[in-house]
Structure formats: C-alpha cells, structure tokens
mmCIF file of C-alpha atoms in Angstrom:
data_model
loop_
_atom_site.group_PDB
_atom_site.id
_atom_site.type_symbol
_atom_site.label_atom_id
_atom_site.label_comp_id
_atom_site.label_asym_id
_atom_site.label_seq_id
_atom_site.Cartn_x
_atom_site.Cartn_y
_atom_site.Cartn_z
ATOM 1 C CA UNK V 1 125.039 142.577 -12.745
ATOM 2 C CA UNK V 2 126.505 139.084 -12.721
ATOM 3 C CA UNK V 3 129.296 138.537 -10.183
ATOM 4 C CA UNK V 4 132.667 137.502 -11.623
ATOM 5 C CA UNK V 5 132.532 134.138 -9.857
ATOM 6 C CA UNK V 6 129.210 133.296 -11.533
ATOM 7 C CA UNK V 7 130.527 134.300 -14.959
ATOM 8 C CA UNK V 8 133.543 132.080 -14.398
ATOM 9 C CA UNK V 9 131.287 129.225 -13.277
ATOM 10 C CA UNK V 10 129.165 129.621 -16.402
ATOM 11 C CA UNK V 11 132.237 129.273 -18.641
ATOM 12 C CA UNK V 12 133.351 125.987 -17.115
ATOM 13 C CA UNK V 13 131.709 122.823 -18.307
ATOM 14 C CA UNK V 14 130.054 119.733 -16.850
ATOM 15 C CA UNK V 15 130.345 118.916 -13.171
ATOM 16 C CA UNK V 16 132.790 121.723 -12.557
ATOM 17 C CA UNK V 17 130.166 124.358 -13.417
ATOM 18 C CA UNK V 18 127.588 122.765 -11.116
ATOM 19 C CA UNK V 19 130.071 122.587 -8.229
ATOM 20 C CA UNK V 20 131.251 126.148 -8.876
ATOM 21 C CA UNK V 21 127.663 127.397 -9.021
ATOM 22 C CA UNK V 22 126.695 125.769 -5.721
ATOM 23 C CA UNK V 23 129.826 127.120 -4.026
ATOM 24 C CA UNK V 24 129.241 130.626 -5.408
ATOM 25 C CA UNK V 25 125.505 130.574 -4.626
ATOM 26 C CA UNK V 26 126.165 129.587 -1.036
ATOM 27 C CA UNK V 27 128.621 132.476 -0.702
ATOM 28 C CA UNK V 28 126.323 134.979 -2.417
ATOM 29 C CA UNK V 29 123.202 134.510 -0.298
ATOM 30 C CA UNK V 30 123.219 134.095 3.461
ATOM 31 C CA UNK V 31 119.649 133.394 4.515
ATOM 32 C CA UNK V 32 120.388 132.357 8.075
ATOM 33 C CA UNK V 33 119.133 135.658 9.529
ATOM 34 C CA UNK V 34 115.533 136.345 8.547
ATOM 35 C CA UNK V 35 114.922 139.855 7.204
ATOM 36 C CA UNK V 36 118.293 140.981 8.534
ATOM 37 C CA UNK V 37 116.807 141.239 11.990
ATOM 38 C CA UNK V 38 119.537 139.422 13.873
ATOM 39 C CA UNK V 39 119.595 138.643 17.572
ATOM 40 C CA UNK V 40 116.706 137.983 19.929
ATOM 41 C CA UNK V 41 117.144 141.321 21.622
ATOM 42 C CA UNK V 42 115.668 142.994 18.531
ATOM 43 C CA UNK V 43 112.433 141.035 18.862
ATOM 44 C CA UNK V 44 111.211 142.991 21.857
ATOM 45 C CA UNK V 45 110.803 141.974 25.473
ATOM 46 C CA UNK V 46 111.525 138.244 25.739
ATOM 47 C CA UNK V 47 109.779 138.079 29.129
ATOM 48 C CA UNK V 48 106.407 138.765 27.477
ATOM 49 C CA UNK V 49 106.931 136.180 24.737
ATOM 50 C CA UNK V 50 104.387 133.345 24.765
ATOM 51 C CA UNK V 51 104.612 130.612 22.107
ATOM 52 C CA UNK V 52 101.408 130.418 20.055
ATOM 53 C CA UNK V 53 100.250 133.825 21.298
ATOM 54 C CA UNK V 54 100.262 136.717 18.833
ATOM 55 C CA UNK V 55 99.969 140.442 19.374
ATOM 56 C CA UNK V 56 98.104 142.649 16.883
ATOM 57 C CA UNK V 57 98.619 146.414 16.728
ATOM 58 C CA UNK V 58 95.694 148.517 15.475
ATOM 59 C CA UNK V 59 95.577 152.052 14.165
ATOM 60 C CA UNK V 60 92.289 153.930 13.758
ATOM 61 C CA UNK V 61 89.094 152.479 15.119
ATOM 62 C CA UNK V 62 88.594 148.898 13.968
ATOM 63 C CA UNK V 63 85.146 147.393 14.510
ATOM 64 C CA UNK V 64 84.918 145.396 17.755
ATOM 65 C CA UNK V 65 82.879 142.806 15.829
ATOM 66 C CA UNK V 66 85.810 142.236 13.485
ATOM 67 C CA UNK V 67 88.372 142.183 16.293
ATOM 68 C CA UNK V 68 86.232 139.654 18.193
ATOM 69 C CA UNK V 69 87.077 137.128 15.465
ATOM 70 C CA UNK V 70 90.568 136.854 16.966
ATOM 71 C CA UNK V 71 90.306 134.328 19.842
ATOM 72 C CA UNK V 72 91.579 135.841 23.093
ATOM 73 C CA UNK V 73 93.577 132.715 23.956
ATOM 74 C CA UNK V 74 95.713 133.137 20.797
ATOM 75 C CA UNK V 75 95.630 136.873 20.048
ATOM 76 C CA UNK V 76 96.116 140.059 21.983
ATOM 77 C CA UNK V 77 94.811 143.181 20.225
ATOM 78 C CA UNK V 78 96.331 146.493 21.324
ATOM 79 C CA UNK V 79 96.069 150.043 20.009
ATOM 80 C CA UNK V 80 99.012 152.045 18.661
ATOM 81 C CA UNK V 81 102.003 152.397 20.956
ATOM 82 C CA UNK V 82 100.586 149.958 23.531
ATOM 83 C CA UNK V 83 101.637 147.089 21.262
ATOM 84 C CA UNK V 84 105.402 146.967 21.713
ATOM 85 C CA UNK V 85 105.933 143.461 20.278
ATOM 86 C CA UNK V 86 103.214 143.304 17.619
ATOM 87 C CA UNK V 87 103.278 140.455 15.123
ATOM 88 C CA UNK V 88 100.714 142.093 12.823
ATOM 89 C CA UNK V 89 99.282 145.540 12.095
ATOM 90 C CA UNK V 90 95.653 146.353 11.250
ATOM 91 C CA UNK V 91 94.873 149.841 9.982
ATOM 92 C CA UNK V 92 92.277 151.769 8.049
ATOM 93 C CA UNK V 93 93.218 155.304 6.975
ATOM 94 C CA UNK V 94 96.340 155.814 9.124
ATOM 95 C CA UNK V 95 99.363 156.813 7.000
ATOM 96 C CA UNK V 96 101.831 154.155 8.139
ATOM 97 C CA UNK V 97 105.482 155.175 8.364
ATOM 98 C CA UNK V 98 108.364 152.719 8.260
ATOM 99 C CA UNK V 99 109.501 153.623 11.778
ATOM 100 C CA UNK V 100 106.073 152.590 13.134
ATOM 101 C CA UNK V 101 106.655 149.025 11.951
ATOM 102 C CA UNK V 102 108.370 147.116 14.744
ATOM 103 C CA UNK V 103 110.963 144.463 14.023
ATOM 104 C CA UNK V 104 108.514 141.812 15.225
ATOM 105 C CA UNK V 105 105.865 142.595 12.578
ATOM 106 C CA UNK V 106 105.213 139.739 10.146
ATOM 107 C CA UNK V 107 102.125 141.037 8.260
ATOM 108 C CA UNK V 108 100.199 144.264 7.648
ATOM 109 C CA UNK V 109 96.489 144.308 6.803
ATOM 110 C CA UNK V 110 94.676 147.354 5.440
ATOM 111 C CA UNK V 111 91.001 147.212 6.426
ATOM 112 C CA UNK V 112 89.577 148.535 3.175
ATOM 113 C CA UNK V 113 90.414 148.761 -0.499
ATOM 114 C CA UNK V 114 93.831 149.956 -1.598
ATOM 115 C CA UNK V 115 97.193 150.147 0.125
ATOM 116 C CA UNK V 116 98.180 153.747 -0.683
ATOM 117 C CA UNK V 117 98.725 154.533 3.007
ATOM 118 C CA UNK V 118 101.289 151.742 3.496
ATOM 119 C CA UNK V 119 104.879 151.837 2.137
ATOM 120 C CA UNK V 120 104.358 148.590 0.197
ATOM 121 C CA UNK V 121 107.678 148.665 -1.670
ATOM 122 C CA UNK V 122 109.687 149.001 1.544
ATOM 123 C CA UNK V 123 107.629 146.356 3.346
ATOM 124 C CA UNK V 124 108.239 144.002 0.408
ATOM 125 C CA UNK V 125 111.980 144.592 0.753
ATOM 126 C CA UNK V 126 111.691 143.655 4.433
ATOM 127 C CA UNK V 127 109.698 140.526 3.577
ATOM 128 C CA UNK V 128 106.513 141.752 5.261
ATOM 129 C CA UNK V 129 103.364 140.975 3.232
ATOM 130 C CA UNK V 130 100.750 143.723 2.928
ATOM 131 C CA UNK V 131 97.105 142.731 2.512
ATOM 132 C CA UNK V 132 93.966 144.710 1.786
ATOM 133 C CA UNK V 133 90.293 143.816 2.041
ATOM 134 C CA UNK V 134 88.542 145.061 -1.096
ATOM 135 C CA UNK V 135 84.795 144.712 -0.849
ATOM 136 C CA UNK V 136 84.785 144.425 2.937
ATOM 137 C CA UNK V 137 82.809 147.661 3.174
ATOM 138 C CA UNK V 138 80.541 146.815 0.220
ATOM 139 C CA UNK V 139 77.391 146.640 2.375
ATOM 140 C CA UNK V 140 78.050 150.067 3.878
ATOM 141 C CA UNK V 141 78.635 151.554 0.430
ATOM 142 C CA UNK V 142 75.450 149.919 -0.858
ATOM 143 C CA UNK V 143 73.430 151.361 2.040
ATOM 144 C CA UNK V 144 74.841 154.856 1.474
ATOM 145 C CA UNK V 145 74.083 154.707 -2.250
ATOM 146 C CA UNK V 146 70.496 153.563 -1.652
ATOM 147 C CA UNK V 147 69.982 156.242 1.013
ATOM 148 C CA UNK V 148 71.325 158.879 -1.370
ATOM 149 C CA UNK V 149 69.051 157.668 -4.164
ATOM 150 C CA UNK V 150 66.016 157.748 -1.882
ATOM 151 C CA UNK V 151 66.940 161.192 -0.534
ATOM 152 C CA UNK V 152 67.344 162.539 -4.051
ATOM 153 C CA UNK V 153 64.355 160.877 -5.713
ATOM 154 C CA UNK V 154 61.813 161.681 -2.980
ATOM 155 C CA UNK V 155 63.129 165.201 -2.359
ATOM 156 C CA UNK V 156 63.411 164.442 1.362
ATOM 157 C CA UNK V 157 65.994 167.146 2.006
ATOM 158 C CA UNK V 158 63.733 169.709 0.311
ATOM 159 C CA UNK V 159 60.877 168.606 2.592
ATOM 160 C CA UNK V 160 63.052 168.962 5.685
ATOM 161 C CA UNK V 161 64.161 172.454 4.632
ATOM 162 C CA UNK V 162 60.525 173.404 3.912
ATOM 163 C CA UNK V 163 59.489 172.296 7.421
ATOM 164 C CA UNK V 164 62.330 174.317 8.963
ATOM 165 C CA UNK V 165 61.180 177.443 7.127
ATOM 166 C CA UNK V 166 57.560 176.828 8.187
ATOM 167 C CA UNK V 167 58.742 176.406 11.797
ATOM 168 C CA UNK V 168 60.592 179.727 11.616
ATOM 169 C CA UNK V 169 57.424 181.391 10.323
ATOM 170 C CA UNK V 170 55.301 179.746 13.054
ATOM 171 C CA UNK V 171 53.161 177.912 10.478
ATOM 172 C CA UNK V 172 54.466 174.342 10.945
ATOM 173 C CA UNK V 173 51.766 173.180 13.414
ATOM 174 C CA UNK V 174 48.829 174.282 11.251
ATOM 175 C CA UNK V 175 50.331 172.896 7.986
ATOM 176 C CA UNK V 176 51.205 169.387 9.253
ATOM 177 C CA UNK V 177 48.663 166.698 8.389
ATOM 178 C CA UNK V 178 46.920 165.099 11.314
#
C-alpha cells in the first residue's frame, strides 16, 4: 500500500516531487532506535558492560575445541540462562523460542546444517541474522559412513553375535584361534 503523501508526491513534478519525497520518507521511517529496542535499560545490566567484550550464550553441548577459538580477552562463553546479556547465541539441536532471545542478541549461529530449530522469519523481522554451518560435521559423517560400510561388508556384527552365542554355550575358548 502506498501512503497518500507518497502518491501526492509522485503526482507533482520536478523539484517539488523530490522535496516532497524526502519530507515524506523522513516521516515514514524513523531509524533512530535500532530494532525497536529503545533505552539502555533494555540492554541488560549496564554494570557488567565492557566495551569490546562480547558474551556468547550456548545451548546444547558445543565442542570445547570450537569454543576455544573465541579468545578469552574478547569473548565470554556461558551456557543457557547464565548468559543474561548475550550478544550471540550458539546452538545445535535446541528448539529456540523467541522469548529465549534476549534484547542484546545480535546474531544466532546454528552449529550444523539447517535452521529449522530457529524462528528465522521472526529473527529477520528483528534484524538478527541467523547463520548455519553446513559441512562442519562432514568428517564425522564420513567416519560413520565408512564404519557402517566396514561393519556391513565384513559381517563384523554377525561375528560379534556368533561369539556371544559361543560364550553362552561355553565353547568360545576352544573355538578362538590362538
């Protein structure tokens, strides 16, 4: 829907339309308050604020090796509710709800492929980017696939079950090669 003032501005010609557009545009969009978040009191406890120091909230268990990539002098990583003034959220399979996203959050990262457990549309409305890391677990998937192929092709599970049955019959010691 086009506001009446913009339609009127479009009908005028020359410099008048440019001046009318700029006046109308400045009235239509007030961008002075980022994300509609308002006063400082909504940003959490001001006494714990440190310039250049960011707090990251994690859900699920994130690898300590990955979290170690955040230098301690710039980042503070906390789990769940312990992070009251988090600037970012890292999660794996946790189903994130909008009320779990603090007003201080500026980015959400999903550690894995897909973002089906994050309300992306709502976060976009709030101006919070949502990232994912497709392929980050590629090595783990590769190892599981190779292990499954080896287990299936060499009939390892069948051998294990056979040894269990021999053990139950008391024949395992005499049947094992020495």
